[in-house]
Coordinates of C-alpha atoms in Angstrom, one line a residue:
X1 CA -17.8 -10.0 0.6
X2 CA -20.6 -9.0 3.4
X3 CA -23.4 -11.9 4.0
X4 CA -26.9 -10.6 3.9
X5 CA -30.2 -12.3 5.0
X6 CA -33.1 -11.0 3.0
X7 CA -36.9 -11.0 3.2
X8 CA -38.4 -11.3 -1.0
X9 CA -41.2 -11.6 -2.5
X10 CA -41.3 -13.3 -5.8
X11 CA -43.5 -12.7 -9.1
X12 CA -46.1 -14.6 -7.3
X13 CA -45.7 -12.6 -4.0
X14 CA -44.5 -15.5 -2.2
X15 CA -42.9 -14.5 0.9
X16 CA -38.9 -15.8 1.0
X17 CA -35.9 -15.5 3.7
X18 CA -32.9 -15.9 1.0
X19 CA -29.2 -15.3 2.0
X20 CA -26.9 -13.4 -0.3
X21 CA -22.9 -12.3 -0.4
X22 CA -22.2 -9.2 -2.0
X23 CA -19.2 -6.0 -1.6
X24 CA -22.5 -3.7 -0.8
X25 CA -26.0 -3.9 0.0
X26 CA -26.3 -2.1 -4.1
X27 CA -25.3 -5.2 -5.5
X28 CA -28.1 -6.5 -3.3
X29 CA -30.5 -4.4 -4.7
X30 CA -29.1 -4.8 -8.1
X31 CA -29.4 -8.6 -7.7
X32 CA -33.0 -8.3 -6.5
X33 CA -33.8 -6.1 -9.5
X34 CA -31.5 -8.6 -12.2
X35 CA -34.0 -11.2 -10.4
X36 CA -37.5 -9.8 -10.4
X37 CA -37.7 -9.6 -6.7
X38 CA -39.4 -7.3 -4.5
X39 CA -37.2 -6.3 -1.3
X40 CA -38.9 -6.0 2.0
X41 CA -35.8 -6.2 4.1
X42 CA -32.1 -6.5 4.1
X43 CA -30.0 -7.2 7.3
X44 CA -26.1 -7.8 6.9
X45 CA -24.6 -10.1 8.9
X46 CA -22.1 -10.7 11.1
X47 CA -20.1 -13.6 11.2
X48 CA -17.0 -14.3 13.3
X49 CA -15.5 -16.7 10.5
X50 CA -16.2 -16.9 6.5
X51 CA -18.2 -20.0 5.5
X52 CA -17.6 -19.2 1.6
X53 CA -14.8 -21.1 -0.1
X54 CA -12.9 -18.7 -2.0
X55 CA -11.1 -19.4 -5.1
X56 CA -7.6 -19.3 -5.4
X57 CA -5.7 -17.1 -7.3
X58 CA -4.3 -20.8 -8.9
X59 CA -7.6 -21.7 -9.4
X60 CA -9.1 -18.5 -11.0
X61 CA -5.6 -18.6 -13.5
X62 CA -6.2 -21.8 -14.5
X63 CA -10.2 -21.4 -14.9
X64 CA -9.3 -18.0 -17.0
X65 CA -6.9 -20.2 -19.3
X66 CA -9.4 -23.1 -19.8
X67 CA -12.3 -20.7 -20.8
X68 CA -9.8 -17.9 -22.9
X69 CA -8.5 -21.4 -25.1
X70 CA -12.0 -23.1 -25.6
X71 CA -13.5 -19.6 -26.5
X72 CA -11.0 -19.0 -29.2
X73 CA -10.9 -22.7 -30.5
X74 CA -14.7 -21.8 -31.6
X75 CA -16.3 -24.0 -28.4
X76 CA -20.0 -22.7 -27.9
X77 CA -20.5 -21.1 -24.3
X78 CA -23.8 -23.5 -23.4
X79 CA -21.4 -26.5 -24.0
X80 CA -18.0 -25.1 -23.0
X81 CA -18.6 -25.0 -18.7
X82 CA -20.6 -28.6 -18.9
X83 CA -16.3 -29.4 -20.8
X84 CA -15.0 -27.9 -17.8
X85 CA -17.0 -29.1 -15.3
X86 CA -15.9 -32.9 -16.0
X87 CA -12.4 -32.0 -15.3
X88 CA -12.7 -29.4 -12.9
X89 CA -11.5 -29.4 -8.9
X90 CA -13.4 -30.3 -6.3
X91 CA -13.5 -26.1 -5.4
X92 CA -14.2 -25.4 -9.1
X93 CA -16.9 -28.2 -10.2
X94 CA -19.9 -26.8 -8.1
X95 CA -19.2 -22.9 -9.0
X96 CA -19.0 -24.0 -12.7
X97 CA -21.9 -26.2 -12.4
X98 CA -23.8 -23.2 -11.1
X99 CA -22.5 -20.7 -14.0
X100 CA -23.2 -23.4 -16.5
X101 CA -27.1 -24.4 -15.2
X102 CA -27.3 -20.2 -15.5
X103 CA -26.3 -19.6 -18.7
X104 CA -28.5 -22.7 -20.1
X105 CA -31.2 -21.0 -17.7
X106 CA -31.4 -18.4 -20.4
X107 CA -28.6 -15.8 -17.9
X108 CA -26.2 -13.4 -19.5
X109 CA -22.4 -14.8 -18.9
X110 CA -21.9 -12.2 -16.7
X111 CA -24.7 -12.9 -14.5
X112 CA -24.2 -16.2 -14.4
X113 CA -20.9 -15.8 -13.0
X114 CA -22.1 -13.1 -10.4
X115 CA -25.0 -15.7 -8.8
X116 CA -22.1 -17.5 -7.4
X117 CA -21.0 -15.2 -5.2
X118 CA -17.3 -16.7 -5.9
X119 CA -15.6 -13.8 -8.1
X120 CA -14.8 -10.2 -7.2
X121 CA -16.1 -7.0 -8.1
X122 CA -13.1 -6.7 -10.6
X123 CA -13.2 -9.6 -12.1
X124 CA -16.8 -9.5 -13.2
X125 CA -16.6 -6.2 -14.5
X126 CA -13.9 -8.0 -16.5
X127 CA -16.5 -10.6 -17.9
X128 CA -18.8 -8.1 -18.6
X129 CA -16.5 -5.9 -20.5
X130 CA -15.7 -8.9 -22.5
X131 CA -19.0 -10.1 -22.9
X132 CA -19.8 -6.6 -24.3
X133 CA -17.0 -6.4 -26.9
X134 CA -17.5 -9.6 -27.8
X135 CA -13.7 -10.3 -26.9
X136 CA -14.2 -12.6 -24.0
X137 CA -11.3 -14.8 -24.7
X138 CA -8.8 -12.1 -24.8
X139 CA -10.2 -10.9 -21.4
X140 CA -9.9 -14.5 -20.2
X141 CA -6.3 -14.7 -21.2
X142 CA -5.7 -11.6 -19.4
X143 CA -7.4 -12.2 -16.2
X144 CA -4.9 -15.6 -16.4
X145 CA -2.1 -13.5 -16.7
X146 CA -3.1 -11.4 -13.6
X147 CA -4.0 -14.4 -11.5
X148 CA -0.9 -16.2 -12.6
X149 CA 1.4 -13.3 -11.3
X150 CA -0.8 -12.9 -8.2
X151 CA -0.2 -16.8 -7.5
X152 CA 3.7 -16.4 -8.0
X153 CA 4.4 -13.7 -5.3
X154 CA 1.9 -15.4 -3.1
X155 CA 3.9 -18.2 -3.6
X156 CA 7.3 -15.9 -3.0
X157 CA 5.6 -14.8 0.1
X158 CA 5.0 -18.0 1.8
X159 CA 8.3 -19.0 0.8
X160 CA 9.8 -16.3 2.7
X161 CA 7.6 -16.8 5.5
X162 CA 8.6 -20.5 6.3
X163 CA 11.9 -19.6 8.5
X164 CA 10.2 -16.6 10.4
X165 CA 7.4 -19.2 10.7
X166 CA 9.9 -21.4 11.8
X167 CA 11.7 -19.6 14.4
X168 CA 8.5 -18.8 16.2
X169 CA 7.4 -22.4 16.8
X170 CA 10.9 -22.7 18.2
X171 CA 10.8 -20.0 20.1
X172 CA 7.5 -21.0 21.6
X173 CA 8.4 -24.7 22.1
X174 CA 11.5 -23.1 24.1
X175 CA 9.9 -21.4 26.5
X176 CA 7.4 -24.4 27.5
X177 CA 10.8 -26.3 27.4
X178 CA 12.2 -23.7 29.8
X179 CA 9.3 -23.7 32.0
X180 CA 8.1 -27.5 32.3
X181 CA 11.5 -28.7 32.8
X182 CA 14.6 -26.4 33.2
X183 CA 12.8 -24.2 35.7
X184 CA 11.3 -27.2 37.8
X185 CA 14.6 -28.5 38.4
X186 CA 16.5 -25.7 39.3
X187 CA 13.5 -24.7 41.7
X188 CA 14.0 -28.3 43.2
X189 CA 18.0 -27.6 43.6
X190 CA 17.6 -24.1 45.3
X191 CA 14.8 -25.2 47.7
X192 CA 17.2 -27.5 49.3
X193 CA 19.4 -24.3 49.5
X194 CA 20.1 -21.8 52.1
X195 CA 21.7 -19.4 49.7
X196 CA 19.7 -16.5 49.2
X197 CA 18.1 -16.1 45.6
X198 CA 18.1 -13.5 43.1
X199 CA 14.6 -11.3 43.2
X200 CA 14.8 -12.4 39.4
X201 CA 15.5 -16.0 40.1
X202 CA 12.2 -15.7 42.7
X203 CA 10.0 -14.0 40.0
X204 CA 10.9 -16.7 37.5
X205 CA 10.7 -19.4 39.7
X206 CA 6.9 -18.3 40.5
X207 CA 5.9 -17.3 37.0
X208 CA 7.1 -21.2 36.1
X209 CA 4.7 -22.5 39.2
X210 CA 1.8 -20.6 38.4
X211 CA 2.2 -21.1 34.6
X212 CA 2.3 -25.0 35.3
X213 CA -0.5 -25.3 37.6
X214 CA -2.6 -23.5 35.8
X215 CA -1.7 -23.9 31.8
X216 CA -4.9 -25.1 30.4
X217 CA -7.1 -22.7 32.6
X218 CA -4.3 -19.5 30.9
X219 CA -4.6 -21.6 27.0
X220 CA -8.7 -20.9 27.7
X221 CA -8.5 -17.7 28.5
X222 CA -6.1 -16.7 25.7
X223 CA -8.1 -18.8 23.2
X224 CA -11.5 -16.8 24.6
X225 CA -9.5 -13.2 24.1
X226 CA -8.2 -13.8 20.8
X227 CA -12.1 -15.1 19.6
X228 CA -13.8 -11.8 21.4
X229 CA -10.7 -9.5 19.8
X230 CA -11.1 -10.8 16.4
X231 CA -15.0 -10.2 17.1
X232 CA -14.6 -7.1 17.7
X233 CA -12.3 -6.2 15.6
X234 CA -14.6 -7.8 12.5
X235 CA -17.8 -6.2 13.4
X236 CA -15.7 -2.4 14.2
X237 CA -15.3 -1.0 11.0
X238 CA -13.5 2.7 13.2
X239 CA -11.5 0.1 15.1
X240 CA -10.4 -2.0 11.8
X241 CA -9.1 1.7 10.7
X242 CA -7.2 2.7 13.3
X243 CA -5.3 -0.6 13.4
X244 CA -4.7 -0.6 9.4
X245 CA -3.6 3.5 9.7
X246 CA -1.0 2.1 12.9
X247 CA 0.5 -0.6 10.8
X248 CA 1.2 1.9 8.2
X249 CA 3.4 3.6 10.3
X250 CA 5.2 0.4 11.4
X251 CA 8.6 0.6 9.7
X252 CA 9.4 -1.6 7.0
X253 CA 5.6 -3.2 7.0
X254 CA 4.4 0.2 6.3
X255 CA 6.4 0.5 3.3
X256 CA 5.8 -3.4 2.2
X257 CA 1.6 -2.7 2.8
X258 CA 1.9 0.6 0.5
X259 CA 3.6 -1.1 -1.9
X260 CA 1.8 -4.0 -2.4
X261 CA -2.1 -2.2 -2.3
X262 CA 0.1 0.2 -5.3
X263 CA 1.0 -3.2 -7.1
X264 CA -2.4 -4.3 -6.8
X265 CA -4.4 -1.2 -7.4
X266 CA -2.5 0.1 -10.3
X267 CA -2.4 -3.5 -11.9
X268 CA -6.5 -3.3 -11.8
X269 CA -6.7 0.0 -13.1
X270 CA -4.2 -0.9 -16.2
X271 CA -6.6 -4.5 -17.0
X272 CA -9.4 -2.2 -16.9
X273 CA -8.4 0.5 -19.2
X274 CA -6.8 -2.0 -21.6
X275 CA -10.5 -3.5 -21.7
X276 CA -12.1 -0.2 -22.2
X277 CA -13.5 0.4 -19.1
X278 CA -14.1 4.3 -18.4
X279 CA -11.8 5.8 -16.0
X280 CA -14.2 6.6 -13.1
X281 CA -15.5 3.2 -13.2
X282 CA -12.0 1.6 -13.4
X283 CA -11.1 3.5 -10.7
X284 CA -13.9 2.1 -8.4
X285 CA -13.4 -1.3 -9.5
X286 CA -9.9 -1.1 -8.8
X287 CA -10.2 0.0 -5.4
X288 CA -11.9 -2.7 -4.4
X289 CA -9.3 -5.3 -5.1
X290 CA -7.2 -3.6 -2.2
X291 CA -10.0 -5.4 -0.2
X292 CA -9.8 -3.0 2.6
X293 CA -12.7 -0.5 3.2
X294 CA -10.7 2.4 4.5
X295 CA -8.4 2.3 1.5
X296 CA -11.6 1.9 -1.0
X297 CA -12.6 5.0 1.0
X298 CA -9.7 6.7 0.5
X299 CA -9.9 5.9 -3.2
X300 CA -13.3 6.3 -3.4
X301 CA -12.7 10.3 -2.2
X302 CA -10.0 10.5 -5.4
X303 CA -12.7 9.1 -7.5
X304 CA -15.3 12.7 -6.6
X305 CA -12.8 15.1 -7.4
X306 CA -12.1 13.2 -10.7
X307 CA -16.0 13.0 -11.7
X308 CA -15.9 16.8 -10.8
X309 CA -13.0 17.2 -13.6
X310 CA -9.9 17.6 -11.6
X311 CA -6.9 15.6 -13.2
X312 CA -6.1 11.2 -12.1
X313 CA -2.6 12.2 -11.3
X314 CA -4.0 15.9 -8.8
X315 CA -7.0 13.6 -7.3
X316 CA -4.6 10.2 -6.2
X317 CA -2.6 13.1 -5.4
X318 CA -4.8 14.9 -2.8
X319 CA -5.5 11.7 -0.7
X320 CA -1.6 11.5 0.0
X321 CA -1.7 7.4 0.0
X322 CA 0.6 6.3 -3.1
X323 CA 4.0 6.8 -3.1
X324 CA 5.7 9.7 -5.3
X325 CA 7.0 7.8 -8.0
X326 CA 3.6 6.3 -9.0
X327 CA 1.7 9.5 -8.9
X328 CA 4.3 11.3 -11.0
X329 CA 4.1 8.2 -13.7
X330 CA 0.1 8.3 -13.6
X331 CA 0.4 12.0 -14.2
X332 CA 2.8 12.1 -17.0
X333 CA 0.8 9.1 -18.6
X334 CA -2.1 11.2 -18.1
X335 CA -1.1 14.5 -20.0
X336 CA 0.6 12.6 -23.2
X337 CA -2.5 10.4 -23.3
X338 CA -0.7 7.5 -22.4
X339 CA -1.8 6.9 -19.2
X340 CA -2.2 2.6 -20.1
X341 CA 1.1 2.7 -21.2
X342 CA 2.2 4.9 -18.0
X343 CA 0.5 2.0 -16.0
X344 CA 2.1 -1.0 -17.4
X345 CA 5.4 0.1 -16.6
X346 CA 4.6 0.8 -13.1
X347 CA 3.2 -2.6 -12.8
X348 CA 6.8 -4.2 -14.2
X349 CA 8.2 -1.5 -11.8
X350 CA 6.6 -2.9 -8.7
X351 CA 6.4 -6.4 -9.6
X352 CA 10.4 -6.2 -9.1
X353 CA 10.4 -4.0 -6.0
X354 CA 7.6 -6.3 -4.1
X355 CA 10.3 -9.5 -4.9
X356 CA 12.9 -7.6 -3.2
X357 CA 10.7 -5.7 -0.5
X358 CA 9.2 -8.8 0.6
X359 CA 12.4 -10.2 1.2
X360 CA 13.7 -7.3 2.9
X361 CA 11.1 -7.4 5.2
X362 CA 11.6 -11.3 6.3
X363 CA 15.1 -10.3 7.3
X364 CA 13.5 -7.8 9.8
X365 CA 11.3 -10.4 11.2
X366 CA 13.4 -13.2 11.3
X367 CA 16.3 -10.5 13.1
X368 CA 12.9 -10.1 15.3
X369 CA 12.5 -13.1 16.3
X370 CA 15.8 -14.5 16.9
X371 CA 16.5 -11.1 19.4
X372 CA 13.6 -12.0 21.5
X373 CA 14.8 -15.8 21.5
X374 CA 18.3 -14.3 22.9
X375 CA 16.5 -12.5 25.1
X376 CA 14.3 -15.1 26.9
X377 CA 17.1 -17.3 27.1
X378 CA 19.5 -14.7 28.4
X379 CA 16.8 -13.9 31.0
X380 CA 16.7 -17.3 32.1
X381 CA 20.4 -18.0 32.3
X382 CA 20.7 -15.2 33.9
X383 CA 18.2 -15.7 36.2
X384 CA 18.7 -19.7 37.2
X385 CA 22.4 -20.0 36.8
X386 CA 23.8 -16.7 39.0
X387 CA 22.6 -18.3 42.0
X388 CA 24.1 -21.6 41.4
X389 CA 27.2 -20.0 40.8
X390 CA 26.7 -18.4 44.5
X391 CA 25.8 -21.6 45.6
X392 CA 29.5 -22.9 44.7
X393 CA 30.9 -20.2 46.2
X394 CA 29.2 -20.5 49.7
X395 CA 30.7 -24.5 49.8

């Protein structure tokens, strides 16, 4: 989502500075349009942090659930969000609040959901398929299915994560340990010496002075650089590319990236095609659950030559970003006219591989980690205890 500050004017040509969150400035435009007011500027904005609270994937599975079970039970959509906001999260109560006070306001459902700038491209298109169909409870229940799975390798993710996590606070509490009071007291040992020191030993020795002397001078610098790099990296859209195309190539989190924007991407495109969404569109929408530009670009490209009437399977072919296996599925789906079918099995296919991958991946971190740990203590050993060892031997 991209913040915008607007200049309207209203039915009465009232002048108004409103602020708005969209994916583009369209949806802007659309939104001025849906709203009956007249544009005189828009201005995106840049903000270093994200003021909007996004919902969770737990949340949105559980909101999906609640709505799906009170649409099919016969509850009346006026009455059904003032039922759910009384029970509703502290995160939830306001954003259902909002859709309920629009759809009394006379607002379509799927308005009413988009004026709170809390739910994706997808998952609007999703509400307004089933507001269409009339089927809105079976799109509910499968948007809780979706968020469900996304919460539970989330979940598997951060589980994984823990121990890495873990070894890099320990790793980090080790070297200020190393510093602030090994180092100090060998430096206190060998000044009293006449032995000469190691050029390592010297190197270390001054590192650990100049490190303690000046340690909350060095943590406001770094905390100044890592503000201005994230700046700049958040208001570069070239720069944001090249990092995302250099972490592609990084072994292992290459592979784990591809494979989770296929997951994600092909899980999008199979809700959406279930739901009767046409292909072209589907394909849009899907793109933008990856949630990164250059990949929706990428997509986006895929999307031309498909609207020109070259084949799914030859278009995701052409823009050589999914792996092999998925493109061969999508185009066998494609040419028995089973391409929903094609994409539910790649979804169970990946759902498996991710498990695995992500854990794969850990491994290679946590082996990371711990070599570097070895390292700087090696280093140090090496460094602080050679010369005591020549200090013995000079006695």
């Amino acid at each position: 989502m991209e913040s915008y500050k607007c200049v309207v004017y209203d039915e009465k040509n009232k002048r108004k500075i409103i602020n708005l969150e969209f994916e583009s400035e369209d949806d802007v435009l659309k939104y001025a349009k849906v709203n009956n007011l007249k544009l005189s500027s828009v201005k995106k904005k840049r903000k270093l942090f994200s003021t909007r609270k996004k919902l969770s994937s737990k949340d949105l599975k559980i909101l999906c659930k609640e709505i799906g079970i009170l649409l099919e039970s016969g509850s009346e959509i006026t009455g059904l969000f003032q039922v759910l906001e009384k029970q509703a999260n502290k995160k939830l109560k306001p954003v259902i609040k909002q859709i309920s006070n629009g759809i009394q306001a006379g607002n379509s459902i799927t308005e009413s959901f988009r004026d709170t700038n809390a739910f994706s491209k997808f998952f609007i298109s999703m509400v307004h398929t089933g507001e269409l169909s009339s089927n809105l409870d079976q799109v509910m229940y499968t948007l809780s299915d979706y968020y469900d799975k996304e919460a539970q390798l989330k979940g598997k993710v951060k589980s994984a994560s823990v121990y890495p996590i873990i070894l890099c606070v320990a790793t980090i509490l080790s070297v200020l340990a190393m510093l602030f009071l090994v180092i100090p007291k060998y430096e206190e040992v060998y000044s009293q010496s006449t032995v000469e020191m190691l050029h390592m030993t010297q190197i270390m020795i001054c590192s650990s002075k100049f490190i303690r002397n000046n340690f909350i001078l060095i943590i406001l610098i770094g905390f100044i650089l890592t503000i201005s790099i994230i700046h700049l990296i958040k208001n570069n859209e070239d720069l944001r590319r090249d990092i995302y195309k250099t972490l592609f190539k990084v072994p292992q989190l290459g592979d784990y990236m591809l494979m989770n924007i296929t997951n994600k991407f092909s899980k999008a495109l199979y809700i959406l095609i279930k739901s009767g969404v046409e292909i072209v569109n589907a394909i849009e929408i899907s793109a933008k659950v990856v949630d990164k530009k250059y990949i929706y670009d990428v997509i986006l490209d895929a999307n031309n030559s498909i609207k020109e009437g070259n084949k799914i399977g030859e278009s995701l072919n052409d823009i050589n970003l999914f792996p092999t296996m998925f493109i061969t599925m999508v185009s066998v789906g494609e040419e028995s006219g089973k391409l929903e079918e094609a994409l539910e099995m790649i979804n169970k296919f990946y759902e498996g591989e991710i498990d695995q991958k992500t854990e794969v991946t850990m491994k290679y971190f946590e082996t990371g980690i711990t070599l570097v740990m070895g390292l700087i203590v090696g280093v140090v050993v090496i460094a602080m205890v050679i010369p005591m060892f020549n200090m013995v031997s000079a006695i």
